[in-house]
mmCIF file of C-alpha atoms in Angstrom:
data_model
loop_
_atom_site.group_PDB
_atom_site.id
_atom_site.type_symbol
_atom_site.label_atom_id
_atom_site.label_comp_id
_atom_site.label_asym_id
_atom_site.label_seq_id
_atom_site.Cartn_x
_atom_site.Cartn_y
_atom_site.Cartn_z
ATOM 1 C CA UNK A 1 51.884 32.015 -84.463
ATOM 2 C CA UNK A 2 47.902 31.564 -85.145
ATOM 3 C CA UNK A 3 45.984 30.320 -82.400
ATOM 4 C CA UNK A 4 44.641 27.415 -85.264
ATOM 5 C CA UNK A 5 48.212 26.353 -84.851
ATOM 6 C CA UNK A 6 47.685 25.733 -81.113
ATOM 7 C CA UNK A 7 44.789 23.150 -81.556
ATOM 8 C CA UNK A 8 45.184 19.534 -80.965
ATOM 9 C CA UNK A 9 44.725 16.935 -84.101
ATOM 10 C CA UNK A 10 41.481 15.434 -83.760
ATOM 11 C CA UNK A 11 41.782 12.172 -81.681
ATOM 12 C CA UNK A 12 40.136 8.779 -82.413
ATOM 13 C CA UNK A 13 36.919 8.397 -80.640
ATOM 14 C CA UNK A 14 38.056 6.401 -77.525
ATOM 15 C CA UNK A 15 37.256 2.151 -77.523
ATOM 16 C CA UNK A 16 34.151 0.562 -76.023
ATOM 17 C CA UNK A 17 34.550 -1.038 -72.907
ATOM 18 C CA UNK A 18 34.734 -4.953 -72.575
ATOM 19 C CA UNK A 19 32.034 -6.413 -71.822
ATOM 20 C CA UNK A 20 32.485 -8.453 -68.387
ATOM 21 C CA UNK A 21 29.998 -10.629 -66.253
ATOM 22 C CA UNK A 22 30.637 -8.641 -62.716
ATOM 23 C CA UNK A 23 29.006 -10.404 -60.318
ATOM 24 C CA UNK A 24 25.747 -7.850 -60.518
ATOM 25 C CA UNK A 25 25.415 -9.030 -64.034
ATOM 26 C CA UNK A 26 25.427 -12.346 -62.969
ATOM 27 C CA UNK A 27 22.596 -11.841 -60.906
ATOM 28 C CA UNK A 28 20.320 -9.616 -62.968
ATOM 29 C CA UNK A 29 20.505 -12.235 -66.016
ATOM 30 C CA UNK A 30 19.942 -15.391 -63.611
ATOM 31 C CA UNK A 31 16.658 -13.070 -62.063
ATOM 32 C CA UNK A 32 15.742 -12.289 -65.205
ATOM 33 C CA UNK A 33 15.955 -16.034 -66.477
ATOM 34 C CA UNK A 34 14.098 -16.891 -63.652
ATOM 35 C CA UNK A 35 10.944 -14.763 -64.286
ATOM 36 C CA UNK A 36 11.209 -15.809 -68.154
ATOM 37 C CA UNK A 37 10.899 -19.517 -67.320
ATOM 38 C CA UNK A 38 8.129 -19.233 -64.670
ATOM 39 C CA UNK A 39 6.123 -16.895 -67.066
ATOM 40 C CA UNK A 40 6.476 -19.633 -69.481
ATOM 41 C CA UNK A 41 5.262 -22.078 -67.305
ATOM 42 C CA UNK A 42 2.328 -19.796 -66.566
ATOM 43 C CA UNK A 43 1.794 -19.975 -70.087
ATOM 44 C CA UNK A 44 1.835 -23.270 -70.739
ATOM 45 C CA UNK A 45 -0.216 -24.281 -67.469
ATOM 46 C CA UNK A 46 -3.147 -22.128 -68.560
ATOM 47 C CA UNK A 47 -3.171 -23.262 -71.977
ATOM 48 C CA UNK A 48 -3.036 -26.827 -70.126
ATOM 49 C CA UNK A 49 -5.684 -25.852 -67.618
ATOM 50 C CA UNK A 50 -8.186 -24.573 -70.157
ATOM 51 C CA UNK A 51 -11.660 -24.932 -69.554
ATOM 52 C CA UNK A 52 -14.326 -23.767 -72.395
ATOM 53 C CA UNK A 53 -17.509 -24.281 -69.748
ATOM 54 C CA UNK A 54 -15.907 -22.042 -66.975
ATOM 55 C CA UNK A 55 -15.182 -19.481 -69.477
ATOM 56 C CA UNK A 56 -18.656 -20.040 -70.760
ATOM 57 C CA UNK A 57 -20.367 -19.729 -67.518
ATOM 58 C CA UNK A 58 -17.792 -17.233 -65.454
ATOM 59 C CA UNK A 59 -16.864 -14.988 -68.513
ATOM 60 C CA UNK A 60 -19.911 -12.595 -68.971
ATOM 61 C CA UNK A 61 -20.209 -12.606 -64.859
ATOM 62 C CA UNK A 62 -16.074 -10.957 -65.370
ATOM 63 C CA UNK A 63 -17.307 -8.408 -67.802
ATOM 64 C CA UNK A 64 -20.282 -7.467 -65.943
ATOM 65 C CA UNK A 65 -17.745 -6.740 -62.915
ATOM 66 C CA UNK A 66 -15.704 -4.997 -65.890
ATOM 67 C CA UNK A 67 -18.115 -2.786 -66.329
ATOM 68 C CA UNK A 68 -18.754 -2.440 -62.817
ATOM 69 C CA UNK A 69 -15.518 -1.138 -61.852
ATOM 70 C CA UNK A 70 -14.990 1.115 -64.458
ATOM 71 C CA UNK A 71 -18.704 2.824 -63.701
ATOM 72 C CA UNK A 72 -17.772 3.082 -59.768
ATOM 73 C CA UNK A 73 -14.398 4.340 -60.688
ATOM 74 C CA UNK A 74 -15.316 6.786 -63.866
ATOM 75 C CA UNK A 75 -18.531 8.685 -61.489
ATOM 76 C CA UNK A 76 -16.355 9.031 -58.827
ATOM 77 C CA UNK A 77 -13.031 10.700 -60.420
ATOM 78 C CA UNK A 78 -15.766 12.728 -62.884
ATOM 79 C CA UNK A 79 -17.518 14.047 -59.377
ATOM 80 C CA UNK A 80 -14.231 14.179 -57.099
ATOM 81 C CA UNK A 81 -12.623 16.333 -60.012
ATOM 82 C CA UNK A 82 -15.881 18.776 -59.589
ATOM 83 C CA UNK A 83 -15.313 18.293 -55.326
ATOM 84 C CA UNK A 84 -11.498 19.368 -56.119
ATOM 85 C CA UNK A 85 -12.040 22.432 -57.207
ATOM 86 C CA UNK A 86 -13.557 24.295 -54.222
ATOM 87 C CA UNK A 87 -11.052 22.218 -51.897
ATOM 88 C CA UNK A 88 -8.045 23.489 -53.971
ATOM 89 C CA UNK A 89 -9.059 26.626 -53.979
ATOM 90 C CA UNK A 90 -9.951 26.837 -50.194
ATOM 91 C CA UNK A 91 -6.294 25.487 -49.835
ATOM 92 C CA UNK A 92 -4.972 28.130 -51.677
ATOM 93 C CA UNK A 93 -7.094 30.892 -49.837
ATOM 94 C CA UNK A 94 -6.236 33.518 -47.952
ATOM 95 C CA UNK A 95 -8.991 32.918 -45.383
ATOM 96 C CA UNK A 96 -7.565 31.476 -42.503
ATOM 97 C CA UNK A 97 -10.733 29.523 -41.548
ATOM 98 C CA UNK A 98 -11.112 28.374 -45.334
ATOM 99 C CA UNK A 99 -8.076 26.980 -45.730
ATOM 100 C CA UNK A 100 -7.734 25.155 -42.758
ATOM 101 C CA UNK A 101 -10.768 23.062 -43.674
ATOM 102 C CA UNK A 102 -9.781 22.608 -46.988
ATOM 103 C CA UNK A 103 -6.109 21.193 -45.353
ATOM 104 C CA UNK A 104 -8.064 19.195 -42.476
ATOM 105 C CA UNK A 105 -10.256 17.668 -45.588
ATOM 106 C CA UNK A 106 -6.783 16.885 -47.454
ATOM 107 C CA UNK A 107 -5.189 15.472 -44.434
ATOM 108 C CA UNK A 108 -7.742 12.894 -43.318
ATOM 109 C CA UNK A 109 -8.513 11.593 -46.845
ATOM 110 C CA UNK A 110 -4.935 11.530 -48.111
ATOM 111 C CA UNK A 111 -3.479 10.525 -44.448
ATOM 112 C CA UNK A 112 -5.889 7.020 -44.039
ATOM 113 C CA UNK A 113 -6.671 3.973 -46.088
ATOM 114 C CA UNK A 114 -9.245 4.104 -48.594
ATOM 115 C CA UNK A 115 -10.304 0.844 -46.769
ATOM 116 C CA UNK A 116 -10.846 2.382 -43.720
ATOM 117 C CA UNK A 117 -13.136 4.714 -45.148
ATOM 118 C CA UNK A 118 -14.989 2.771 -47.013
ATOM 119 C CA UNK A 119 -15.938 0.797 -43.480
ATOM 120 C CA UNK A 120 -16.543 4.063 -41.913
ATOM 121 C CA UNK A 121 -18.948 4.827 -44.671
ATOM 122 C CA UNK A 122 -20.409 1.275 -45.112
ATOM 123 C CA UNK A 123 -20.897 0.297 -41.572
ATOM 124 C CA UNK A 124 -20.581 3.611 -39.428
ATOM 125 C CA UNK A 125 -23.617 5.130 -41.230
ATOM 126 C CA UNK A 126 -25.456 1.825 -40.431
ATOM 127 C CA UNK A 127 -25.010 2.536 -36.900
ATOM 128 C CA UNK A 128 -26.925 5.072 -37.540
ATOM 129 C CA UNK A 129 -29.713 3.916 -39.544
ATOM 130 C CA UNK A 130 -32.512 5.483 -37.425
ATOM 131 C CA UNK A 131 -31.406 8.928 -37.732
ATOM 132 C CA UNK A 132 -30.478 8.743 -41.393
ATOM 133 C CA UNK A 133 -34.106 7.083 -42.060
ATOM 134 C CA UNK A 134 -35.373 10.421 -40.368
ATOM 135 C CA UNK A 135 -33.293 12.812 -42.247
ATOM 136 C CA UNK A 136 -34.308 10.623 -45.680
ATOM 137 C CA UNK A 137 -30.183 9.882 -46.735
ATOM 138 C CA UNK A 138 -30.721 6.415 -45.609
ATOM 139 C CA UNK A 139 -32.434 5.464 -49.019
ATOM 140 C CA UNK A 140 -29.078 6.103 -50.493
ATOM 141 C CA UNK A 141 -26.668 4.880 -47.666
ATOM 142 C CA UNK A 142 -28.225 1.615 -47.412
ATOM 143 C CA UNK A 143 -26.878 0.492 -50.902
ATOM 144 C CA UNK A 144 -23.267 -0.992 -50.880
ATOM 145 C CA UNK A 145 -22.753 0.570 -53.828
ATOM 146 C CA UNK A 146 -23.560 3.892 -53.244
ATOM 147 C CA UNK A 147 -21.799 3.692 -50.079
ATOM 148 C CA UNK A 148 -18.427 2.682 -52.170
ATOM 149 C CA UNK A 149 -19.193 5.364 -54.707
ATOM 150 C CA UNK A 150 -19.001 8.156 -51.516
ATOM 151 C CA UNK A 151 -16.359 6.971 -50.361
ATOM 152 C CA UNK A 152 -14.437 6.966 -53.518
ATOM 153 C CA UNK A 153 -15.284 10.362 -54.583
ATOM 154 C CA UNK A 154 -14.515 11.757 -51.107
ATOM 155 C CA UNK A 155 -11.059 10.069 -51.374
ATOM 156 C CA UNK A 156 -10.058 10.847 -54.784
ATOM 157 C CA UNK A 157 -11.651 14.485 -54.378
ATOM 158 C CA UNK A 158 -8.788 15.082 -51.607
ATOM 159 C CA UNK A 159 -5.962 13.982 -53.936
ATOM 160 C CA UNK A 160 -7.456 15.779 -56.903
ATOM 161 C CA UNK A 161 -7.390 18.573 -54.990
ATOM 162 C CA UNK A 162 -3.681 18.581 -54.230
ATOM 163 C CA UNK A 163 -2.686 18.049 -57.781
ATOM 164 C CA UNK A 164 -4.692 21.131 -58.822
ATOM 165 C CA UNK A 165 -3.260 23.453 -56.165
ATOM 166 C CA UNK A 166 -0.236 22.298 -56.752
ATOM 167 C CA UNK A 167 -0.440 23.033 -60.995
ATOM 168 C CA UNK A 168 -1.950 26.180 -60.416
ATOM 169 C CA UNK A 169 0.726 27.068 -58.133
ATOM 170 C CA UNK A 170 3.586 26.011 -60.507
ATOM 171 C CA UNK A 171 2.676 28.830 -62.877
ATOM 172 C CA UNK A 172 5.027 31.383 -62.716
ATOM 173 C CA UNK A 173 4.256 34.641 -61.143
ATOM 174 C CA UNK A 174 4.467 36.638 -64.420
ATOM 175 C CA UNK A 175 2.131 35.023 -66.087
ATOM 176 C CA UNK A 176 -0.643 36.589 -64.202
ATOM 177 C CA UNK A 177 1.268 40.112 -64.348
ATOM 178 C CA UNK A 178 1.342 39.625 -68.015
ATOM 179 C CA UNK A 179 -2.340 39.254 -68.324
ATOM 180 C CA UNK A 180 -3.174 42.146 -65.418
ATOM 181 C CA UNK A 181 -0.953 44.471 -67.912
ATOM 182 C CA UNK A 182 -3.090 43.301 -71.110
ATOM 183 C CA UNK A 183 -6.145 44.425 -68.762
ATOM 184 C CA UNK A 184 -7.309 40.756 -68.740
ATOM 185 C CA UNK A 185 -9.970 39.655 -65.745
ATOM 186 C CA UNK A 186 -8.915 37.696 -62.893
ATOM 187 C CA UNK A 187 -11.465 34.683 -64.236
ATOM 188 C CA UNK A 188 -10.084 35.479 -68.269
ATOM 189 C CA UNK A 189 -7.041 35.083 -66.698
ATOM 190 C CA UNK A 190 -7.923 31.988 -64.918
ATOM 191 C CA UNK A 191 -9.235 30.176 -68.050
ATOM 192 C CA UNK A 192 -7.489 31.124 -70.832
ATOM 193 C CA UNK A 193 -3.991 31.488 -69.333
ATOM 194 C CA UNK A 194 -3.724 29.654 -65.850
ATOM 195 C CA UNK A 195 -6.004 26.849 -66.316
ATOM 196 C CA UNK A 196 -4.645 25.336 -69.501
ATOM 197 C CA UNK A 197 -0.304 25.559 -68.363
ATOM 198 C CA UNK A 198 -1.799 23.787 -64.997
ATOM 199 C CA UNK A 199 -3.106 21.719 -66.744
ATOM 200 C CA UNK A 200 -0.205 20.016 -68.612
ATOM 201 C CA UNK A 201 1.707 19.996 -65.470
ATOM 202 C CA UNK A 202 -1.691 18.137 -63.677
ATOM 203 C CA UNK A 203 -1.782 14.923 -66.561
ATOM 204 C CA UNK A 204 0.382 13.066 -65.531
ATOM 205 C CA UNK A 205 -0.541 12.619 -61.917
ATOM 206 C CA UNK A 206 -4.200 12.992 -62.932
ATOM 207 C CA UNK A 207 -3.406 9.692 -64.834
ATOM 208 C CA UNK A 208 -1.370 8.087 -62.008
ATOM 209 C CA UNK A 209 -4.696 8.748 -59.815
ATOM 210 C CA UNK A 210 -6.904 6.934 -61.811
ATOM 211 C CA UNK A 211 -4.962 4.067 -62.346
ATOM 212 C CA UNK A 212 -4.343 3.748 -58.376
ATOM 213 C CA UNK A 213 -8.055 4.447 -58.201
ATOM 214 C CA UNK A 214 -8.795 1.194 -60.858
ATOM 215 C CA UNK A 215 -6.609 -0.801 -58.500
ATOM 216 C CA UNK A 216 -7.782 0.192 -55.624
ATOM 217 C CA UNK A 217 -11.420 -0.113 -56.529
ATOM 218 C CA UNK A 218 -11.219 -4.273 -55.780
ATOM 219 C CA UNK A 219 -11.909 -3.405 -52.075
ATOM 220 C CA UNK A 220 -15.604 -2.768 -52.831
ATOM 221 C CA UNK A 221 -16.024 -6.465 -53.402
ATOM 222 C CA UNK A 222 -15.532 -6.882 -49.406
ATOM 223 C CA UNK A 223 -18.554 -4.607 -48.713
ATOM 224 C CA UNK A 224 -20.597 -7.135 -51.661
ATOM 225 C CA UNK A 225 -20.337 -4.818 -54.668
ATOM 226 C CA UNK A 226 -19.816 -7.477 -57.332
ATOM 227 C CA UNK A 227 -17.031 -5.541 -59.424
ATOM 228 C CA UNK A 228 -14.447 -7.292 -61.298
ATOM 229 C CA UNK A 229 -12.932 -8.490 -57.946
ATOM 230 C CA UNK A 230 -16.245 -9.433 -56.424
ATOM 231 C CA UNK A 231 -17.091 -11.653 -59.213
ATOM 232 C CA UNK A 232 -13.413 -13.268 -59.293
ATOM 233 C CA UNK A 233 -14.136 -14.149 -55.310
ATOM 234 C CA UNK A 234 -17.453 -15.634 -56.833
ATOM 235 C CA UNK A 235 -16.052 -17.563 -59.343
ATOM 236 C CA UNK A 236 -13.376 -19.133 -57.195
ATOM 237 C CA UNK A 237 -15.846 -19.703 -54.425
ATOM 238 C CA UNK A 238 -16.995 -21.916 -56.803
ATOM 239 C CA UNK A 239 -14.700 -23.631 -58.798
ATOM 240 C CA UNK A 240 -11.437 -23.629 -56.181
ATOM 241 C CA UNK A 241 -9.468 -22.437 -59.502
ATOM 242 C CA UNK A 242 -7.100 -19.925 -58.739
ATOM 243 C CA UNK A 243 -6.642 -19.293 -61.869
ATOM 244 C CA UNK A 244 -9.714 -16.823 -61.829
ATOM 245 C CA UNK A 245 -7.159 -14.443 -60.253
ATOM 246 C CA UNK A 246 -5.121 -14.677 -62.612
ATOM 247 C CA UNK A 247 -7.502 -13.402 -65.187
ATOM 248 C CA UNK A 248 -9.022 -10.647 -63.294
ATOM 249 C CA UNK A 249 -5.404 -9.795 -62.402
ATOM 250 C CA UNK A 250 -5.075 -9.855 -66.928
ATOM 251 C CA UNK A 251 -7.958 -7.997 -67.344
ATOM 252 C CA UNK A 252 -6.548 -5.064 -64.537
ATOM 253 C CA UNK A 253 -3.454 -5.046 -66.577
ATOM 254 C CA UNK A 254 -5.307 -4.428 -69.811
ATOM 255 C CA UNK A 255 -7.691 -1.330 -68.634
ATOM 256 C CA UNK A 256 -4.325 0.186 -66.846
ATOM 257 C CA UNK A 257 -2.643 -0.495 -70.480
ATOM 258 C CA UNK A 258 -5.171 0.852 -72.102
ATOM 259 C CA UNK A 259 -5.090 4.204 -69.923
ATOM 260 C CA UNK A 260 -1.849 4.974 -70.050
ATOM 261 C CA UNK A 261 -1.670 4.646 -74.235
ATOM 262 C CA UNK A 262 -5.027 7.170 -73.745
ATOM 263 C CA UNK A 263 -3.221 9.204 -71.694
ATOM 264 C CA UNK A 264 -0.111 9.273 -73.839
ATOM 265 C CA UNK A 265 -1.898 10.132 -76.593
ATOM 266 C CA UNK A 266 -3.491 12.940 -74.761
ATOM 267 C CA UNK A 267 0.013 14.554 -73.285
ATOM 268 C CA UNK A 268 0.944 14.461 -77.104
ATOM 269 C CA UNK A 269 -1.563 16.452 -78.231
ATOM 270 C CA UNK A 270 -1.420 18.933 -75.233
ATOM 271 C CA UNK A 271 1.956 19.419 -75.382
ATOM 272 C CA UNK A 272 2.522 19.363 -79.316
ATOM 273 C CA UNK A 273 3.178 23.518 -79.409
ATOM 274 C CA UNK A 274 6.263 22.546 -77.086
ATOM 275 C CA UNK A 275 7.771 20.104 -79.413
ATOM 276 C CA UNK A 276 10.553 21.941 -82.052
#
């Protein structure tokens, strides 16, 4: 007897499932009705609420805060990804003394609010004022602004920092063997090999930090940097229309949007040779 003579007949694929309403179900769809009716309502309020002279007079005050936010927040993740480098690199160290700062660094940035700082920076260097008017930094500290840039490039240096080490790191081992054995330099090896795996493993949190950085930016408007946020608190001050939230909250949703298509767009093309 063959072993073909052995094999089962092919079976009917088995039947779907019934669909039942289990009390989760329930739930979900009655949430989810919910949400659809009061964004609706939203909808239809706004359109109700309408008011051509406060977009007249408001709206080029909410793209000046636009722009703004995404200055403060582009200068600080271009010179934080520049302060990363040494940091990750200290963490990664083999000198004792150099990696310890670079983790101390890491830990107090990563380990307290961004809030926090910014206060430390904004008002704790004002305690100061005498001292940095003699050492000539006071010129630059005085300035909200430039106090909220510091502290966001300080705090976004320290995460940076962690997603680099942490790419680098996920390279295999053999990698840099490979390139040792095809007598490749240590900084060849770095660049053309190292650097660019890291890198596809470092977009997608590079991404996620930028976006929580965007977000995060609407504290400035509590040390008087008019961003987006700080001209919504204007506006409302104003007009008592809470509504102003509601498009600075649009406008948020739109530059995150907007990033994460960029972003998408850039994983694509980094990670095309990968795709069979």
């Amino acid at each position: 007897m063959s072993i073909a003579d052995n094999l089962l007949p092919p079976q009917p694929a088995p039947p779907a499932a019934a669909f039942r309403w289990s009390p989760m179900r329930v739930l979900g769809a009655t949430l989810l009705g919910i949400w659809v009716l009061a964004g609706i309502a939203l909808v239809l309020w706004l359109i109700d609420a309408w008011d051509i002279d406060k977009v007249t007079t408001y709206g080029p005050k909410f793209l000046s805060g636009l722009a703004t936010t995404l200055t403060l927040v582009g200068i600080s993740i271009t010179l934080g990804a520049l302060l990363s480098v040494p940091i990750a690199f200290g963490r990664m160290s083999s000198n004792r003394f150099l990696a310890a700062l670079a983790y101390g660094y890491v830990y107090f940035f990563r380990g307290t609010p961004l809030i926090a700082q910014l206060f430390l920076i904004y008002y704790g260097f004002g305690s100061f004022r005498d001292q940095m008017e003699a050492m000539g930094l006071w010129v630059f500290f005085r300035d909200a602004w430039n106090c909220a840039l510091f502290a966001f490039t300080l705090n976004t240096a320290a995460y940076q920092a962690e997603i680099l080490r942490g790419a680098i790191e996920s390279v295999p081992r053999g990698q840099h063997e490979g390139a040792a054995a095809l007598g490749l330099k240590p900084v060849q090896t770095f660049h053309r090999i190292i650097l660019p795996q890291a890198m596809i493993v470092a977009l997608r949190p590079y991404g996620n930090e930028i976006i929580l950085m965007i977000k995060g930016s609407a504290i400035v408007a509590i040390v008087t940097v008019f961003d987006l946020m700080g001209e919504t608190r204007r506006a409302y001050s104003r007009t008592f229309d809470f509504q102003t939230y509601i498009w600075a909250a649009v406008l948020y949703l739109v530059i995150v949007e907007a990033l994460r298509n960029i972003w998408q767009k850039l994983e694509q093309r980094l990670t095309r040779h990968l795709k069979r």
